[in-house]
Protein backbone atom coordinates (compact mmCIF):
# COMPACT_ATOMS: atom_id res chain seq x y z
CA UNK A 1 0.00 0.00 0.00
CA UNK A 2 2.84 2.41 0.82
CA UNK A 3 4.42 1.72 -2.57
CA UNK A 4 1.15 2.52 -4.36
CA UNK A 5 0.86 5.87 -2.52
CA UNK A 6 4.49 6.70 -3.36
CA UNK A 7 3.92 5.98 -7.06
CA UNK A 8 0.77 8.11 -7.08
CA UNK A 9 2.63 10.94 -5.35
CA UNK A 10 5.50 10.81 -7.88
CA UNK A 11 3.09 10.75 -10.84
CA UNK A 12 1.15 13.69 -9.42
CA UNK A 13 4.38 15.65 -8.92
CA UNK A 14 5.52 15.00 -12.50
CA UNK A 15 2.11 15.98 -13.84
CA UNK A 16 2.11 19.26 -11.92
CA UNK A 17 5.61 20.20 -13.06
CA UNK A 18 5.24 18.92 -16.62
CA UNK A 19 4.05 22.28 -17.94
CA UNK A 20 4.98 25.74 -16.72
CA UNK A 21 4.10 29.14 -18.15
CA UNK A 22 5.57 32.52 -17.21
CA UNK A 23 3.94 35.71 -18.45
CA UNK A 24 0.90 35.79 -20.72
CA UNK A 25 0.93 34.50 -24.28
CA UNK A 26 0.55 37.10 -27.02
CA UNK A 27 0.82 37.08 -30.80
CA UNK A 28 4.28 38.40 -31.76
CA UNK A 29 3.05 38.86 -35.34
CA UNK A 30 0.80 41.70 -34.11
CA UNK A 31 4.01 43.75 -34.04
CA UNK A 32 4.01 43.71 -37.86
CA UNK A 33 0.98 46.02 -37.96
CA UNK A 34 2.54 48.57 -35.60
CA UNK A 35 4.27 51.62 -37.15
CA UNK A 36 6.83 54.02 -35.68
CA UNK A 37 5.43 57.53 -35.30
CA UNK A 38 1.82 56.29 -35.52
CA UNK A 39 1.19 53.45 -33.07
CA UNK A 40 0.42 54.57 -29.51
CA UNK A 41 1.04 52.81 -26.22
CA UNK A 42 -2.71 52.22 -25.96
CA UNK A 43 -2.85 50.60 -29.42
CA UNK A 44 0.18 48.40 -28.67
CA UNK A 45 -1.39 47.27 -25.40
CA UNK A 46 -4.64 46.48 -27.19
CA UNK A 47 -2.79 44.34 -29.76
CA UNK A 48 -0.30 42.63 -27.45
CA UNK A 49 -2.03 42.75 -24.07
CA UNK A 50 -0.76 44.18 -20.83
CA UNK A 51 3.05 44.55 -20.89
CA UNK A 52 5.09 42.55 -18.39
CA UNK A 53 7.45 45.50 -17.86
CA UNK A 54 7.20 49.28 -18.18
CA UNK A 55 10.38 51.33 -17.76
CA UNK A 56 11.15 55.02 -18.04
CA UNK A 57 13.63 55.91 -20.80
CA UNK A 58 16.26 58.64 -20.22
CA UNK A 59 14.69 61.01 -22.79
CA UNK A 60 11.27 60.95 -21.14
CA UNK A 61 10.02 58.07 -23.25
CA UNK A 62 8.80 54.67 -22.13
CA UNK A 63 10.07 51.16 -22.83
CA UNK A 64 7.36 48.49 -22.82
CA UNK A 65 8.19 44.79 -22.80
CA UNK A 66 6.00 41.79 -23.45
CA UNK A 67 7.39 38.38 -22.48
CA UNK A 68 6.20 34.84 -22.09
CA UNK A 69 7.80 31.46 -21.77
CA UNK A 70 6.15 28.06 -21.75
CA UNK A 71 7.98 24.85 -21.03
CA UNK A 72 6.92 21.23 -20.83
CA UNK A 73 8.50 17.81 -21.02
CA UNK A 74 7.81 17.88 -24.78
CA UNK A 75 9.56 21.21 -25.43
CA UNK A 76 8.98 24.90 -25.02
CA UNK A 77 8.08 28.17 -26.64
CA UNK A 78 8.38 31.81 -25.84
CA UNK A 79 8.60 35.35 -27.09
CA UNK A 80 10.02 38.70 -26.02
CA UNK A 81 9.17 42.06 -27.55
CA UNK A 82 10.55 45.41 -26.36
CA UNK A 83 9.21 48.61 -27.92
CA UNK A 84 10.37 52.16 -27.23
CA UNK A 85 7.78 54.96 -27.17
CA UNK A 86 8.49 58.70 -27.06
CA UNK A 87 7.34 61.09 -24.34
CA UNK A 88 4.05 61.59 -26.25
CA UNK A 89 3.31 57.87 -26.22
CA UNK A 90 4.08 57.26 -29.92
CA UNK A 91 6.14 54.28 -31.04
CA UNK A 92 9.79 55.09 -31.82
CA UNK A 93 11.23 51.66 -32.63
CA UNK A 94 11.37 47.97 -31.80
CA UNK A 95 14.31 47.33 -29.49
CA UNK A 96 13.97 43.55 -29.23
CA UNK A 97 11.95 40.87 -31.03
CA UNK A 98 12.62 37.23 -30.20
CA UNK A 99 10.37 34.25 -30.78
CA UNK A 100 11.15 30.64 -29.98
CSV table of C-alpha atoms in Angstrom, one decimal:
chain,number,residue,atom,x,y,z
A,1,UNK,CA,0.0,0.0,0.0
A,2,UNK,CA,2.8,2.4,0.8
A,3,UNK,CA,4.4,1.7,-2.6
A,4,UNK,CA,1.1,2.5,-4.4
A,5,UNK,CA,0.9,5.9,-2.5
A,6,UNK,CA,4.5,6.7,-3.4
A,7,UNK,CA,3.9,6.0,-7.1
A,8,UNK,CA,0.8,8.1,-7.1
A,9,UNK,CA,2.6,10.9,-5.3
A,10,UNK,CA,5.5,10.8,-7.9
A,11,UNK,CA,3.1,10.7,-10.8
A,12,UNK,CA,1.1,13.7,-9.4
A,13,UNK,CA,4.4,15.7,-8.9
A,14,UNK,CA,5.5,15.0,-12.5
A,15,UNK,CA,2.1,16.0,-13.8
A,16,UNK,CA,2.1,19.3,-11.9
A,17,UNK,CA,5.6,20.2,-13.1
A,18,UNK,CA,5.2,18.9,-16.6
A,19,UNK,CA,4.0,22.3,-17.9
A,20,UNK,CA,5.0,25.7,-16.7
A,21,UNK,CA,4.1,29.1,-18.2
A,22,UNK,CA,5.6,32.5,-17.2
A,23,UNK,CA,3.9,35.7,-18.4
A,24,UNK,CA,0.9,35.8,-20.7
A,25,UNK,CA,0.9,34.5,-24.3
A,26,UNK,CA,0.6,37.1,-27.0
A,27,UNK,CA,0.8,37.1,-30.8
A,28,UNK,CA,4.3,38.4,-31.8
A,29,UNK,CA,3.0,38.9,-35.3
A,30,UNK,CA,0.8,41.7,-34.1
A,31,UNK,CA,4.0,43.8,-34.0
A,32,UNK,CA,4.0,43.7,-37.9
A,33,UNK,CA,1.0,46.0,-38.0
A,34,UNK,CA,2.5,48.6,-35.6
A,35,UNK,CA,4.3,51.6,-37.1
A,36,UNK,CA,6.8,54.0,-35.7
A,37,UNK,CA,5.4,57.5,-35.3
A,38,UNK,CA,1.8,56.3,-35.5
A,39,UNK,CA,1.2,53.5,-33.1
A,40,UNK,CA,0.4,54.6,-29.5
A,41,UNK,CA,1.0,52.8,-26.2
A,42,UNK,CA,-2.7,52.2,-26.0
A,43,UNK,CA,-2.8,50.6,-29.4
A,44,UNK,CA,0.2,48.4,-28.7
A,45,UNK,CA,-1.4,47.3,-25.4
A,46,UNK,CA,-4.6,46.5,-27.2
A,47,UNK,CA,-2.8,44.3,-29.8
A,48,UNK,CA,-0.3,42.6,-27.5
A,49,UNK,CA,-2.0,42.7,-24.1
A,50,UNK,CA,-0.8,44.2,-20.8
A,51,UNK,CA,3.0,44.6,-20.9
A,52,UNK,CA,5.1,42.6,-18.4
A,53,UNK,CA,7.5,45.5,-17.9
A,54,UNK,CA,7.2,49.3,-18.2
A,55,UNK,CA,10.4,51.3,-17.8
A,56,UNK,CA,11.2,55.0,-18.0
A,57,UNK,CA,13.6,55.9,-20.8
A,58,UNK,CA,16.3,58.6,-20.2
A,59,UNK,CA,14.7,61.0,-22.8
A,60,UNK,CA,11.3,60.9,-21.1
A,61,UNK,CA,10.0,58.1,-23.3
A,62,UNK,CA,8.8,54.7,-22.1
A,63,UNK,CA,10.1,51.2,-22.8
A,64,UNK,CA,7.4,48.5,-22.8
A,65,UNK,CA,8.2,44.8,-22.8
A,66,UNK,CA,6.0,41.8,-23.5
A,67,UNK,CA,7.4,38.4,-22.5
A,68,UNK,CA,6.2,34.8,-22.1
A,69,UNK,CA,7.8,31.5,-21.8
A,70,UNK,CA,6.1,28.1,-21.7
A,71,UNK,CA,8.0,24.8,-21.0
A,72,UNK,CA,6.9,21.2,-20.8
A,73,UNK,CA,8.5,17.8,-21.0
A,74,UNK,CA,7.8,17.9,-24.8
A,75,UNK,CA,9.6,21.2,-25.4
A,76,UNK,CA,9.0,24.9,-25.0
A,77,UNK,CA,8.1,28.2,-26.6
A,78,UNK,CA,8.4,31.8,-25.8
A,79,UNK,CA,8.6,35.4,-27.1
A,80,UNK,CA,10.0,38.7,-26.0
A,81,UNK,CA,9.2,42.1,-27.5
A,82,UNK,CA,10.5,45.4,-26.4
A,83,UNK,CA,9.2,48.6,-27.9
A,84,UNK,CA,10.4,52.2,-27.2
A,85,UNK,CA,7.8,55.0,-27.2
A,86,UNK,CA,8.5,58.7,-27.1
A,87,UNK,CA,7.3,61.1,-24.3
A,88,UNK,CA,4.1,61.6,-26.2
A,89,UNK,CA,3.3,57.9,-26.2
A,90,UNK,CA,4.1,57.3,-29.9
A,91,UNK,CA,6.1,54.3,-31.0
A,92,UNK,CA,9.8,55.1,-31.8
A,93,UNK,CA,11.2,51.7,-32.6
A,94,UNK,CA,11.4,48.0,-31.8
A,95,UNK,CA,14.3,47.3,-29.5
A,96,UNK,CA,14.0,43.5,-29.2
A,97,UNK,CA,12.0,40.9,-31.0
A,98,UNK,CA,12.6,37.2,-30.2
A,99,UNK,CA,10.4,34.3,-30.8
A,100,UNK,CA,11.2,30.6,-30.0
